[in-house]
Short mmCIF file of C-alpha atoms and ligand atoms in Angstrom, two decimals:
data_model
loop_
_atom_site.label_atom_id
_atom_site.label_comp_id
_atom_site.label_asym_id
_atom_site.label_seq_id
_atom_site.Cartn_x
_atom_site.Cartn_y
_atom_site.Cartn_z
CA MET W 1 14.25 20.04 6.90
CA ASN W 2 15.04 16.31 6.60
CA SER W 3 13.98 14.53 3.65
CA GLY W 4 14.52 10.80 2.73
CA ILE W 5 14.24 7.89 4.88
CA ARG W 6 16.65 5.09 5.48
CA PHE W 7 16.14 1.89 7.40
CA ASP W 8 19.61 0.27 8.00
CA SER W 9 19.03 -3.28 9.30
CA VAL W 10 16.30 -2.24 11.69
CA THR W 11 15.00 -4.81 14.05
CA VAL W 12 12.45 -4.32 16.60
CA ALA W 13 11.20 -6.85 19.25
CA TYR W 14 8.59 -6.80 21.90
CA ASP W 15 9.24 -9.07 24.90
CA GLY W 16 11.87 -10.89 22.79
CA ASN W 17 9.52 -11.34 19.91
CA VAL W 18 10.95 -10.00 16.75
CA VAL W 19 8.08 -8.01 14.90
CA LEU W 20 10.54 -6.17 12.38
CA ASP W 21 13.31 -8.26 11.12
CA ALA W 22 16.31 -6.49 9.91
CA LEU W 23 14.67 -3.96 7.60
CA ASP W 24 16.74 -2.49 5.04
CA LEU W 25 14.87 0.04 2.92
CA THR W 26 15.42 3.54 1.53
CA VAL W 27 12.66 6.11 0.82
CA GLU W 28 14.16 8.84 -1.63
CA PRO W 29 13.52 12.45 -1.00
CA GLY W 30 10.14 13.36 -2.39
CA GLU W 31 9.16 9.70 -2.86
CA VAL W 32 5.91 8.07 -1.68
CA MET W 33 6.74 4.51 -0.45
CA ALA W 34 3.84 2.38 0.51
CA LEU W 35 4.35 -0.41 3.10
CA LEU W 36 1.89 -2.98 2.06
CA GLY W 37 1.06 -6.27 3.87
CA PRO W 38 -1.34 -8.16 5.98
CA SER W 39 -2.13 -7.09 9.45
CA GLY W 40 0.64 -7.83 11.91
CA SER W 41 3.42 -7.93 9.21
CA GLY W 42 5.30 -5.09 11.10
CA LYS W 43 4.26 -2.11 8.93
CA THR W 44 3.23 0.25 11.88
CA THR W 45 6.18 -0.81 13.76
CA ALA W 46 8.49 0.25 10.98
CA LEU W 47 6.65 3.69 10.84
CA ARG W 48 6.86 4.01 14.65
CA ALA W 49 10.70 3.33 14.39
CA VAL W 50 10.92 6.27 12.07
CA ALA W 51 8.78 8.62 14.33
CA GLY W 52 10.80 7.60 17.37
CA PHE W 53 8.02 5.94 19.26
CA VAL W 54 9.70 2.56 19.39
CA ARG W 55 13.40 1.94 19.84
CA PRO W 56 15.05 -0.72 17.56
CA VAL W 57 16.90 -3.40 19.38
CA SER W 58 19.49 -3.04 16.52
CA GLY W 59 20.01 -1.18 13.35
CA ARG W 60 19.79 2.48 12.58
CA VAL W 61 17.29 4.94 11.16
CA PHE W 62 18.44 7.82 9.13
CA LEU W 63 16.36 10.89 8.17
CA GLY W 64 17.83 13.25 5.42
CA GLY W 65 21.22 11.35 5.88
CA ARG W 66 21.34 12.04 9.64
CA ASP W 67 21.26 9.25 12.18
CA VAL W 68 18.16 9.83 14.27
CA THR W 69 17.93 6.52 16.08
CA ASP W 70 18.70 8.12 19.37
CA LEU W 71 16.70 11.36 18.98
CA PRO W 72 13.23 11.77 20.75
CA PRO W 73 10.15 12.04 18.49
CA TYR W 74 9.79 15.78 18.78
CA ARG W 75 13.33 16.40 17.43
CA ARG W 76 12.84 14.28 14.18
CA GLY W 77 10.97 16.72 12.04
CA VAL W 78 8.31 14.16 11.08
CA GLY W 79 4.70 14.54 10.64
CA MET W 80 2.39 11.58 11.38
CA VAL W 81 -1.24 10.92 10.72
CA VAL W 82 -2.96 7.73 12.11
CA GLN W 83 -6.15 5.88 11.23
CA GLN W 84 -8.07 7.40 14.10
CA TYR W 85 -7.44 11.05 13.46
CA ALA W 86 -6.33 11.50 17.22
CA LEU W 87 -7.45 15.18 17.27
CA PHE W 88 -7.71 16.85 20.70
CA PRO W 89 -11.60 16.91 21.25
CA HIS W 90 -11.52 20.02 23.52
CA MET W 91 -9.53 22.11 21.04
CA ARG W 92 -10.72 23.92 18.06
CA VAL W 93 -9.50 22.93 14.57
CA GLU W 94 -7.03 25.95 14.52
CA GLU W 95 -5.67 24.97 17.87
CA ASN W 96 -5.29 21.26 17.01
CA VAL W 97 -3.30 22.47 13.89
CA ALA W 98 -1.17 24.92 16.00
CA PHE W 99 -0.39 22.35 18.59
CA GLY W 100 2.91 21.03 17.04
CA LEU W 101 4.04 24.43 16.19
CA LYS W 102 3.51 25.63 19.92
CA ALA W 103 5.52 22.63 21.08
CA GLN W 104 8.27 23.64 18.76
CA LYS W 105 8.03 27.22 20.16
CA VAL W 106 7.41 28.80 16.71
CA ALA W 107 6.76 32.66 17.19
CA LYS W 108 3.29 33.28 17.71
CA GLY W 109 2.85 35.62 14.62
CA GLU W 110 4.23 32.78 12.51
CA ILE W 111 1.93 30.19 13.82
CA ARG W 112 -1.11 31.97 12.60
CA GLY W 113 0.15 32.03 9.05
CA ARG W 114 1.30 28.45 9.10
CA VAL W 115 -2.00 27.31 10.48
CA ALA W 116 -3.93 29.00 7.81
CA GLN W 117 -1.62 27.58 4.97
CA ALA W 118 -2.05 24.06 6.31
CA LEU W 119 -5.88 24.49 6.35
CA ASP W 120 -5.74 25.93 2.93
CA MET W 121 -3.85 23.01 1.47
CA THR W 122 -6.36 20.43 3.01
CA GLY W 123 -9.35 22.46 2.12
CA MET W 124 -10.37 23.03 5.80
CA ALA W 125 -9.99 26.77 6.03
CA ALA W 126 -13.72 27.47 6.58
CA TYR W 127 -13.60 25.12 9.59
CA ALA W 128 -10.88 26.71 11.69
CA ARG W 129 -13.37 27.54 14.54
CA ARG W 130 -15.14 24.29 14.81
CA HIS W 131 -14.43 21.46 17.32
CA PRO W 132 -13.51 18.07 16.10
CA ARG W 133 -17.00 16.59 16.99
CA GLU W 134 -18.56 19.08 14.74
CA LEU W 135 -16.71 17.60 11.68
CA SER W 136 -17.40 14.52 9.60
CA GLY W 137 -14.78 11.61 9.69
CA GLY W 138 -13.23 12.78 6.29
CA GLN W 139 -12.94 16.33 7.53
CA GLN W 140 -11.37 15.24 10.88
CA GLN W 141 -8.77 13.28 8.65
CA ARG W 142 -8.00 16.37 6.68
CA VAL W 143 -7.40 18.39 10.01
CA ALA W 144 -5.18 15.64 11.13
CA ILE W 145 -3.19 15.94 7.81
CA ALA W 146 -3.15 19.78 8.12
CA ARG W 147 -1.71 19.35 11.62
CA ALA W 148 1.03 17.13 10.41
CA LEU W 149 1.96 19.43 7.54
CA ALA W 150 1.89 22.58 9.65
CA ILE W 151 5.38 21.76 11.13
CA ARG W 152 6.70 21.60 7.46
CA PRO W 153 8.04 18.23 7.97
CA GLY W 154 10.61 16.65 5.60
CA VAL W 155 8.92 13.27 6.17
CA LEU W 156 5.25 12.47 6.32
CA LEU W 157 4.17 9.13 8.07
CA LEU W 158 0.56 8.00 7.20
CA ASP W 159 -0.69 5.03 9.06
CA GLU W 160 -3.83 3.49 7.31
CA PRO W 161 -5.05 7.12 7.02
CA LEU W 162 -8.11 6.25 5.10
CA SER W 163 -9.27 3.04 6.60
CA ALA W 164 -11.70 4.59 8.97
CA LEU W 165 -13.55 6.33 6.07
CA ASP W 166 -16.27 4.83 3.78
CA ALA W 167 -15.41 3.65 0.30
CA ARG W 168 -16.67 6.79 -1.40
CA LEU W 169 -14.81 9.14 0.94
CA ARG W 170 -11.73 6.90 0.60
CA SER W 171 -11.29 7.53 -3.07
CA GLY W 172 -11.81 11.24 -2.89
CA MET W 173 -9.21 11.54 -0.09
CA LEU W 174 -6.88 9.30 -2.17
CA ALA W 175 -7.12 11.82 -5.05
CA GLU W 176 -6.33 14.60 -2.43
CA LEU W 177 -3.31 12.91 -0.97
CA ALA W 178 -1.98 12.49 -4.53
CA ARG W 179 -2.50 16.24 -5.02
CA LEU W 180 -0.92 17.12 -1.82
CA HIS W 181 2.09 14.94 -2.81
CA ARG W 182 2.33 17.12 -6.02
CA GLU W 183 2.32 20.21 -4.11
CA LEU W 184 4.98 19.13 -1.57
CA PRO W 185 7.52 17.53 -4.13
CA ASP W 186 10.26 17.47 -1.47
CA VAL W 187 8.45 15.63 1.25
CA SER W 188 9.15 11.98 1.57
CA ILE W 189 5.92 9.93 2.41
CA LEU W 190 5.79 6.54 4.07
CA TYR W 191 2.37 5.17 3.84
CA VAL W 192 1.27 2.04 5.73
CA THR W 193 -1.76 0.23 4.17
CA HIS W 194 -3.12 -3.26 3.71
CA ASP W 195 -5.17 -1.88 0.71
CA GLN W 196 -3.53 -2.76 -2.66
CA VAL W 197 -5.57 -0.15 -4.57
CA GLU W 198 -4.17 2.67 -2.21
CA ALA W 199 -0.85 1.33 -2.74
CA LEU W 200 -0.96 0.99 -6.56
CA THR W 201 -2.68 4.40 -6.86
CA LEU W 202 -0.46 6.53 -4.65
CA ALA W 203 2.88 5.00 -4.38
CA ASP W 204 6.01 5.49 -6.30
CA ARG W 205 7.28 2.35 -4.92
CA ILE W 206 5.82 -0.45 -2.77
CA ALA W 207 7.45 -2.43 -0.13
CA VAL W 208 5.71 -5.67 0.49
CA MET W 209 5.83 -6.81 4.10
CA ASP W 210 5.24 -10.38 5.31
CA SER W 211 5.81 -11.79 8.82
CA ALA W 212 8.11 -9.03 10.12
CA ARG W 213 10.20 -9.22 6.88
CA LEU W 214 10.54 -7.24 3.57
CA ARG W 215 9.39 -9.64 0.91
CA ALA W 216 9.71 -7.45 -2.11
CA TYR W 217 9.98 -3.94 -3.26
CA GLY W 218 9.64 -2.08 -6.52
CA THR W 219 7.51 0.27 -8.54
CA PRO W 220 3.78 -0.79 -8.57
CA ARG W 221 4.10 -1.82 -12.14
CA GLU W 222 7.08 -3.96 -11.56
CA LEU W 223 5.57 -5.70 -8.62
CA TYR W 224 2.31 -6.22 -10.67
CA ARG W 225 3.86 -7.17 -14.01
CA SER W 226 6.76 -9.39 -12.68
CA PRO W 227 6.18 -10.25 -9.07
CA SER W 228 9.06 -12.28 -7.61
CA ASP W 229 7.03 -14.63 -5.41
CA GLU W 230 3.53 -15.90 -4.77
CA PHE W 231 2.99 -13.83 -1.76
CA THR W 232 3.73 -10.80 -3.70
CA ALA W 233 1.69 -11.80 -6.64
CA SER W 234 -1.34 -12.46 -4.63
CA PHE W 235 -1.00 -9.43 -2.51
CA VAL W 236 -0.45 -6.83 -5.28
CA GLY W 237 -3.33 -7.54 -7.32
CA ASN W 238 -5.36 -10.66 -8.10
CA ALA W 239 -3.38 -13.63 -9.45
CA ASN W 240 -4.16 -17.05 -11.00
CA LEU W 241 -1.26 -19.24 -9.51
CA LEU W 242 -0.89 -22.52 -11.39
CA PRO W 243 1.35 -25.32 -10.55
CA VAL W 244 3.72 -26.10 -13.39
CA THR W 245 6.84 -28.23 -14.15
CA VAL W 246 9.65 -26.50 -15.97
CA GLY W 247 12.30 -28.69 -17.71
CA GLU W 248 14.39 -28.79 -20.80
CA GLU W 249 11.36 -29.59 -22.87
CA GLY W 250 9.48 -26.44 -21.64
CA VAL W 251 6.85 -25.54 -19.20
CA PHE W 252 3.91 -27.83 -18.64
CA PHE W 253 0.62 -27.22 -16.78
CA GLY W 254 -1.00 -30.74 -16.51
CA GLY W 255 -0.20 -32.25 -19.87
CA ARG W 256 -0.20 -28.96 -21.73
CA ARG W 257 2.81 -27.26 -23.03
CA ILE W 258 2.61 -23.58 -22.01
CA LYS W 259 4.50 -20.84 -23.84
CA VAL W 260 5.95 -18.11 -21.63
CA SER W 261 8.09 -15.17 -22.67
CA GLY W 262 10.89 -14.05 -20.43
CA GLN W 263 13.30 -16.06 -18.25
CA ALA W 264 12.39 -18.64 -15.67
CA PRO W 265 13.79 -18.12 -12.32
CA GLY W 266 16.16 -20.93 -10.97
CA ALA W 267 13.61 -23.67 -9.94
CA ALA W 268 10.26 -22.38 -11.15
CA ASP W 269 7.08 -24.22 -10.21
CA THR W 270 4.29 -21.76 -10.39
CA LEU W 271 2.80 -19.75 -13.20
CA CYS W 272 1.19 -16.35 -12.50
CA VAL W 273 -1.44 -14.90 -14.79
CA ARG W 274 -3.57 -11.94 -14.03
CA PRO W 275 -7.49 -12.67 -14.38
CA HIS W 276 -7.83 -9.68 -16.63
CA LEU W 277 -5.19 -11.07 -19.11
CA VAL W 278 -7.08 -14.34 -19.40
CA GLY W 279 -9.35 -14.29 -22.44
CA LEU W 280 -12.39 -16.42 -23.31
CA GLY W 281 -12.19 -18.52 -26.51
CA ASP W 282 -9.35 -19.81 -28.65
CA GLY W 283 -5.84 -18.35 -28.69
CA PRO W 284 -2.32 -19.02 -27.49
CA ASN W 285 -2.02 -21.23 -24.34
CA GLN W 286 -5.38 -22.72 -24.46
CA LEU W 287 -7.09 -24.19 -21.40
CA GLU W 288 -10.21 -26.22 -21.45
CA GLY W 289 -12.39 -26.26 -18.50
CA ARG W 290 -15.87 -26.00 -16.90
CA VAL W 291 -17.38 -22.96 -15.42
CA SER W 292 -17.89 -23.13 -11.63
CA GLU W 293 -19.25 -19.73 -11.10
CA VAL W 294 -19.90 -16.54 -12.93
CA GLN W 295 -20.01 -13.09 -11.29
CA TRP W 296 -21.40 -9.98 -13.10
CA ARG W 297 -19.37 -7.00 -11.93
CA GLY W 298 -20.92 -4.27 -14.06
CA ALA W 299 -18.15 -3.58 -16.73
CA THR W 300 -16.88 -7.16 -16.49
CA HIS W 301 -17.84 -10.70 -15.94
CA ARG W 302 -15.50 -12.72 -13.60
CA LEU W 303 -15.58 -16.34 -14.60
CA TYR W 304 -14.31 -19.07 -12.26
CA VAL W 305 -13.23 -22.03 -14.42
CA ASP W 306 -12.24 -25.48 -13.17
CA VAL W 307 -9.30 -26.65 -15.19
CA ASP W 308 -8.17 -30.17 -14.14
CA GLY W 309 -9.17 -29.46 -10.54
CA HIS W 310 -7.48 -26.03 -10.58
CA ARG W 311 -9.46 -22.82 -10.38
CA VAL W 312 -8.69 -20.22 -13.08
CA MET W 313 -10.15 -16.64 -12.86
CA ALA W 314 -10.88 -14.79 -16.12
CA ASP W 315 -11.99 -11.12 -16.01
CA VAL W 316 -13.59 -10.55 -19.39
CA ARG W 317 -15.57 -7.69 -20.77
CA GLU W 318 -19.21 -7.84 -19.88
CA LEU W 319 -20.61 -10.65 -22.04
CA LYS W 320 -24.01 -10.39 -23.67
CA ASP W 321 -24.51 -13.96 -23.30
CA PRO W 322 -22.32 -15.21 -20.31
CA PRO W 323 -21.83 -18.95 -19.96
CA SER W 324 -23.53 -20.77 -16.94
CA HIS W 325 -22.35 -23.12 -14.36
CA GLY W 326 -21.25 -26.25 -15.82
CA ASP W 327 -20.67 -24.99 -19.27
CA ALA W 328 -17.56 -26.05 -21.12
CA VAL W 329 -15.32 -23.12 -22.02
CA THR W 330 -11.82 -22.43 -23.44
CA LEU W 331 -9.55 -19.89 -22.07
CA HIS W 332 -6.27 -18.62 -23.22
CA PHE W 333 -3.47 -16.13 -22.44
CA ALA W 334 -0.55 -14.55 -24.20
CA PRO W 335 3.00 -15.87 -23.42
CA ASP W 336 3.88 -12.26 -22.71
CA ASP W 337 1.21 -12.08 -19.96
CA ALA W 338 2.44 -15.08 -17.91
CA VAL W 339 5.35 -14.83 -15.29
CA LEU W 340 7.06 -18.06 -13.79
CA LEU W 341 7.60 -17.87 -10.06
CA ALA W 342 10.37 -19.46 -8.07
CA ALA W 343 9.48 -22.57 -6.19
CA GLY W 344 8.86 -22.12 -2.49
CA GLY W 345 8.82 -18.40 -3.17
CA SER W 346 6.16 -17.63 -0.48
CA HIS W 347 8.12 -19.01 2.39
CA ASP W 348 11.71 -19.09 1.75
P1 ADP Y 1 0.89 -4.07 11.10
O1 ADP Y 1 1.15 -2.61 11.13
O2 ADP Y 1 1.59 -4.66 9.92
O3 ADP Y 1 -0.51 -4.56 11.26
P2 ADP Y 1 2.34 -4.07 13.63
O4 ADP Y 1 3.68 -3.45 13.23
O5 ADP Y 1 1.28 -3.03 14.13
O6 ADP Y 1 1.80 -4.81 12.24
O7 ADP Y 1 2.55 -5.36 14.54
C1 ADP Y 1 3.44 -6.21 14.31
C2 ADP Y 1 3.38 -7.41 15.44
O8 ADP Y 1 3.97 -6.53 16.57
C3 ADP Y 1 2.16 -7.81 15.74
O9 ADP Y 1 2.13 -9.10 16.04
C4 ADP Y 1 1.69 -7.12 16.97
O10 ADP Y 1 0.76 -7.87 17.69
C5 ADP Y 1 3.07 -6.82 17.64
N1 ADP Y 1 2.89 -5.66 18.60
C6 ADP Y 1 2.78 -4.22 17.97
N2 ADP Y 1 2.84 -3.38 18.99
C7 ADP Y 1 3.05 -4.21 20.15
C8 ADP Y 1 3.36 -3.77 21.51
N3 ADP Y 1 3.33 -2.45 21.86
N4 ADP Y 1 3.48 -4.73 22.41
C9 ADP Y 1 3.59 -5.97 21.99
N5 ADP Y 1 3.54 -6.43 20.72
C10 ADP Y 1 3.21 -5.49 19.76
#
C-alpha cells in the first residue's frame, strides 16, 4: 500500500482565508511525524488534505510517490482517527471495525480475519460483541484505531487521538501507540497534537505549525536542543528567553558578559536556556536575582527568580531547604546549554 506523505506547496483556504500556507513537508515511509502547534494553526487542515476531505486551492499531495490530490478519500488507502472516536453507536465493535473493509468490498471470509487481527493488535478482542456505549473512552479510542488499521493503510492519520482521555489513560495509550508503531514499521503516521509531551514522546520528527505556516521541523532533540526561533523554543519544551545584545565584544545580558558555545545566527537578540539546565549557586554564567516564587513539584523545585526585571525559571532537584520569596539567590548555566536565537524569529 501507499507509504510516505509529501506536501508540495499545499495551500488551503476557506472563503478566501488562507489557513494552510504553501506547506512543504515530507513524512518518510515508516516515520511518525507530529504536527505540533496551537489551536487554529492549520494542523487538522493539513491532515484533512491528506485524507482528501479538503481540497487545496494550490499544491499537490503525494502518498507513496503517487499524486492523490484528485482522488476521493476512499481511494487513498489512509486510516484516520479523530479526537471524538466517531464510532457508529448502533453497530457492535466488530461491525465498526469491519466497516471500512465492507466499503472496500473485501471478501467476507477475509473481513473476519482482518477484524480479529485489528482487535488483537489494539487489545480489544474480548469486546468484539459490545456496543460503543458499553465501552470506556479509552476502549472506544482503541476500537477507532482498530477500525483505521483494519484496512491496512500505508498512512495513518491521528488527529488529537488522546485529548478526550484523562491524563492517566493518555500516558498508557501513548505507550500503546508507540508499540503499534513498532509493530507496523512500514506505516507512516501523521500525528496532530498541541501537546508537546505527546510530540516529544512519539514522533521521529516534529513539524511546528504557527498561523497557517510551517515554522520549524526536525527531530525532537534538534528542536529542543537547538530551536531556531522563540516560538519553537517555547512550544517545544519550557524556555527562558532572555534579551541579549551580541557584538564583537561578545554576548551581554544586562551588564553581564555571557559565554555561549556554538555559532550565533545572523542578528541574534535572544538567549534561550531550558529551566532544568539552570543551576542554583555559583558556576559559569552567574546571574544574581531575587526569588519571586517557589513551586514544589515533587522531584523538583521550580524557582522563579527576578533578574534585573526579567523572570528566570530554574528547575532544580528537590531542595531540603528551599529559598523563600524575596531571598537573594545566584543562578548559573553552562555555555553549552544556552542557544542564541535570531532577532524577530517568532514573527518573520
Ligand atoms: P488546528 O488543527 O491547528 O487547530 P485547523 O486546521 O482546524 O487548526 O484550523 C485552521 C483555521 O481554519 C482555523 O482558523 C479554523 O477556524 C479554520 N477552519 C477550519 N475548518 C474550517 C471550515 N470548514 N470552514 C471555515 N474555516 C475553517
